[in-house]
Amino acid sequence: MSSKDLTSDNNLLRVCLDKPFSDQKPGTSGLRKSTKYFQQSNYLESFLEAILQTLPGIEGGILVVGGDGRFGNKHGIDVIIRMAAAHGVNKIITTVDGILSTPAASHLIRTEKAVGGIILSASHNPGGSEGDFGVKINGPNGGPAVESLTDAIYAKTTKLDHYLIFNHDPISLDSSGTHAISNTIIEVIDGIDAYVELMQKIFDLDKIRDFLNNDFHIAFDAMHAVTGPYAIRLFEGLLNTPSGTVRNGVPLEDFGGCHPDPNLTYAKDLASLLLEGKDFAFGAACDGDGDRNMILGRNCFVNPSDSLALLTANATCVPAYSNGLVGVARSMPTSSAVDVVAKDLGIDCFETPTGWKFFGNLLDSGQITLCGEESFGTGSNHVREKDGLWSVLFWLQILAEKKCSVQDLMRQHWAKFGRHYYSRHDYESIETDKAQDLYMRVESLLPSLIGSSFASHNVSLADNFTYRDPVDGSITNRQGLRIILDDGSRVVLRLSGTGTQGATLRVYLERYVSSNGNLTQDPQEALAELIQTIDSFAEITKRTGMKRPTVIT
Ligand code: G16
């Protein structure tokens, strides 16, 4: 049993831990576990204590706190407020109902000059008492904490013997207002205002409104997650689209029982509406915490890698980027579609490991303007997170300028730059040992693959990706197994850092067809030989017993 001691301040508690937790290592995006796991006594508090002891400038600093509205959000905010006050934070900024999207949190951290932020979200993972919960840590630049910080937090969790917390009634998040616990001010603000103002500065919303109001019908699916209130304000308010444009717009603690991951599997109602129906010319969805986006046109799904390339090629349509881009970056498994555009524009294109934190230094040092990941994430230097609604507005701005359909825009793009056929196959909930064995076996075979034949081509490179940060020189190794063929085709294998059940194997497949080749194939057909070859080489079906992936994107 933990013991609680009163310190000299009668309301300040020092709670002793029987022993430290050993499993609080942050993954690709903070600490993510099942809600039930987080409900273990002192589990959340231990991780928060480690953050509060590690984040530089906490005492006397400003901390931004919010979440995606999932089960546990308000309780978590209450605990953070009382613990942050116990650590002498000067001001905590949190939001009405605790609703704060990840990009909006990033913006607040930057504008309020906070020492960082704590975002309660398991992102695109399901929520509710049977779902997942998570704690994301952001640094003073507004971006996900860099590895040196998350490593230090993890190291702290393994040694903790106590945490500090104020005994205090929960601060009401029902409306805006200012409160205090001891010397700490708690400001509860509207979490939507500042973000909407930022969007008004970046985009020409009048132009988008005129375009949409001229019979260009759109549907947006907020998946009962955090973007609902933002989207209603932006689309049904400022852009004057009909009421009901935003579907599933009320944030629910369990996301209405849905999986708030905007892809063709989990946002299939919206996908069917666009891919089979005739009513809408444009559709989009965002994930649990509002940083991911999926873009659809009538009869057209936009692959996220293509989306990044298209935003790059058309960036000057957006007022904030009308002077062009300084450079772009993509994560290693993201297709090379953006590389071809960057080359054409004569700007740098960087390749980083998976995870938004790796874009931070490039954005902070002014070397890139746009960046993105294949996992439905695109963003720019306006914040230090990927930004779902920003991406949707970016698309609408381009369409308002070009006055064409999404499908036409994609076809014009491929006709100029060629097409990178691309797909990600996820094999979820594999037994961890089996997944590790499969992965390590493939890794050990890579050196022998170089120069040999693979899917009718020769392997020109096969390795485990190592990244050297061009700004601080730090090295991050073992970031994914790459098999690159002499025609530029690639297969990449990674084990996910965000799953909570067993292991998820991600297989990324890419094949380039130049502008005079066949540009209208089904991606799974275009990639069929690569798919078969990697399955037999990596023994995926044989070792997992799974005949097909859980999710195909
Ligand atoms: C997945 C994606 C990554 C993404 C990460 C965090 O990681 O593959 O590209 O950066 O989720 O995304 P979010 O911020 O939306 O949680 P992994 O390790 O599961 O592949």
CSV table of C-alpha atoms in Angstrom, one decimal, residues 216 275 281-283 293-314 335 337-338 341 395 398-399 402-422 512-515 518-521 523:
chain,number,residue,atom,x,y,z
A,216,PHE,CA,-19.3,22.3,-54.0
A,275,LEU,CA,-16.5,6.6,-53.2
A,281,ALA,CA,-17.5,16.5,-54.1
A,282,PHE,CA,-15.1,16.4,-51.1
A,283,GLY,CA,-14.9,14.5,-47.8
A,293,ASN,CA,-6.6,13.8,-41.7
A,294,MET,CA,-8.0,11.7,-44.5
A,295,ILE,CA,-9.0,13.4,-47.8
A,296,LEU,CA,-11.5,12.0,-50.2
A,297,GLY,CA,-13.0,13.3,-53.5
A,298,ARG,CA,-15.9,11.9,-55.4
A,299,ASN,CA,-14.8,8.4,-56.4
A,300,CYS,CA,-11.3,9.2,-55.2
A,301,PHE,CA,-9.2,8.4,-52.1
A,302,VAL,CA,-6.1,10.6,-51.7
A,303,ASN,CA,-3.2,8.6,-50.4
A,304,PRO,CA,-1.5,10.6,-47.6
A,305,SER,CA,1.9,10.5,-49.2
A,306,ASP,CA,0.3,11.9,-52.4
A,307,SER,CA,-1.5,14.5,-50.3
A,308,LEU,CA,1.9,15.8,-49.0
A,309,ALA,CA,3.2,16.0,-52.5
A,310,LEU,CA,0.2,17.8,-53.8
A,311,LEU,CA,0.2,20.3,-51.0
A,312,THR,CA,3.8,21.0,-51.7
A,313,ALA,CA,3.2,21.4,-55.5
A,314,ASN,CA,0.3,23.8,-54.9
A,335,SER,CA,6.4,7.5,-50.3
A,337,ALA,CA,6.1,11.4,-54.2
A,338,VAL,CA,7.1,14.7,-52.4
A,341,VAL,CA,8.0,17.7,-56.4
A,395,TRP,CA,-7.0,21.1,-49.8
A,398,ILE,CA,-6.3,24.6,-53.6
A,399,LEU,CA,-9.6,23.4,-55.0
A,402,LYS,CA,-8.0,25.5,-59.3
A,403,LYS,CA,-11.8,25.1,-59.5
A,404,CYS,CA,-11.6,21.4,-60.3
A,405,SER,CA,-12.4,18.0,-58.7
A,406,VAL,CA,-10.1,16.2,-56.4
A,407,GLN,CA,-9.8,13.4,-58.9
A,408,ASP,CA,-8.8,15.9,-61.7
A,409,LEU,CA,-6.2,17.5,-59.4
A,410,MET,CA,-4.7,14.1,-58.6
A,411,ARG,CA,-4.6,13.1,-62.3
A,412,GLN,CA,-3.0,16.3,-63.3
A,413,HIS,CA,-0.4,15.9,-60.6
A,414,TRP,CA,0.5,12.3,-61.7
A,415,ALA,CA,0.5,13.4,-65.4
A,416,LYS,CA,3.2,15.9,-64.4
A,417,PHE,CA,5.3,14.1,-61.8
A,418,GLY,CA,4.5,10.4,-62.3
A,419,ARG,CA,2.7,8.3,-59.7
A,420,HIS,CA,4.1,6.6,-56.6
A,421,TYR,CA,1.8,3.6,-56.1
A,422,TYR,CA,1.8,3.1,-52.4
A,512,TYR,CA,7.1,4.5,-59.1
A,513,VAL,CA,5.5,4.7,-62.5
A,514,SER,CA,6.6,7.6,-64.7
A,515,SER,CA,4.1,10.1,-66.2
A,518,ASN,CA,-0.1,3.4,-66.5
A,519,LEU,CA,-1.3,5.9,-63.9
A,520,THR,CA,-4.8,4.5,-63.2
A,521,GLN,CA,-4.1,1.1,-61.8
A,523,PRO,CA,-2.6,0.3,-56.0
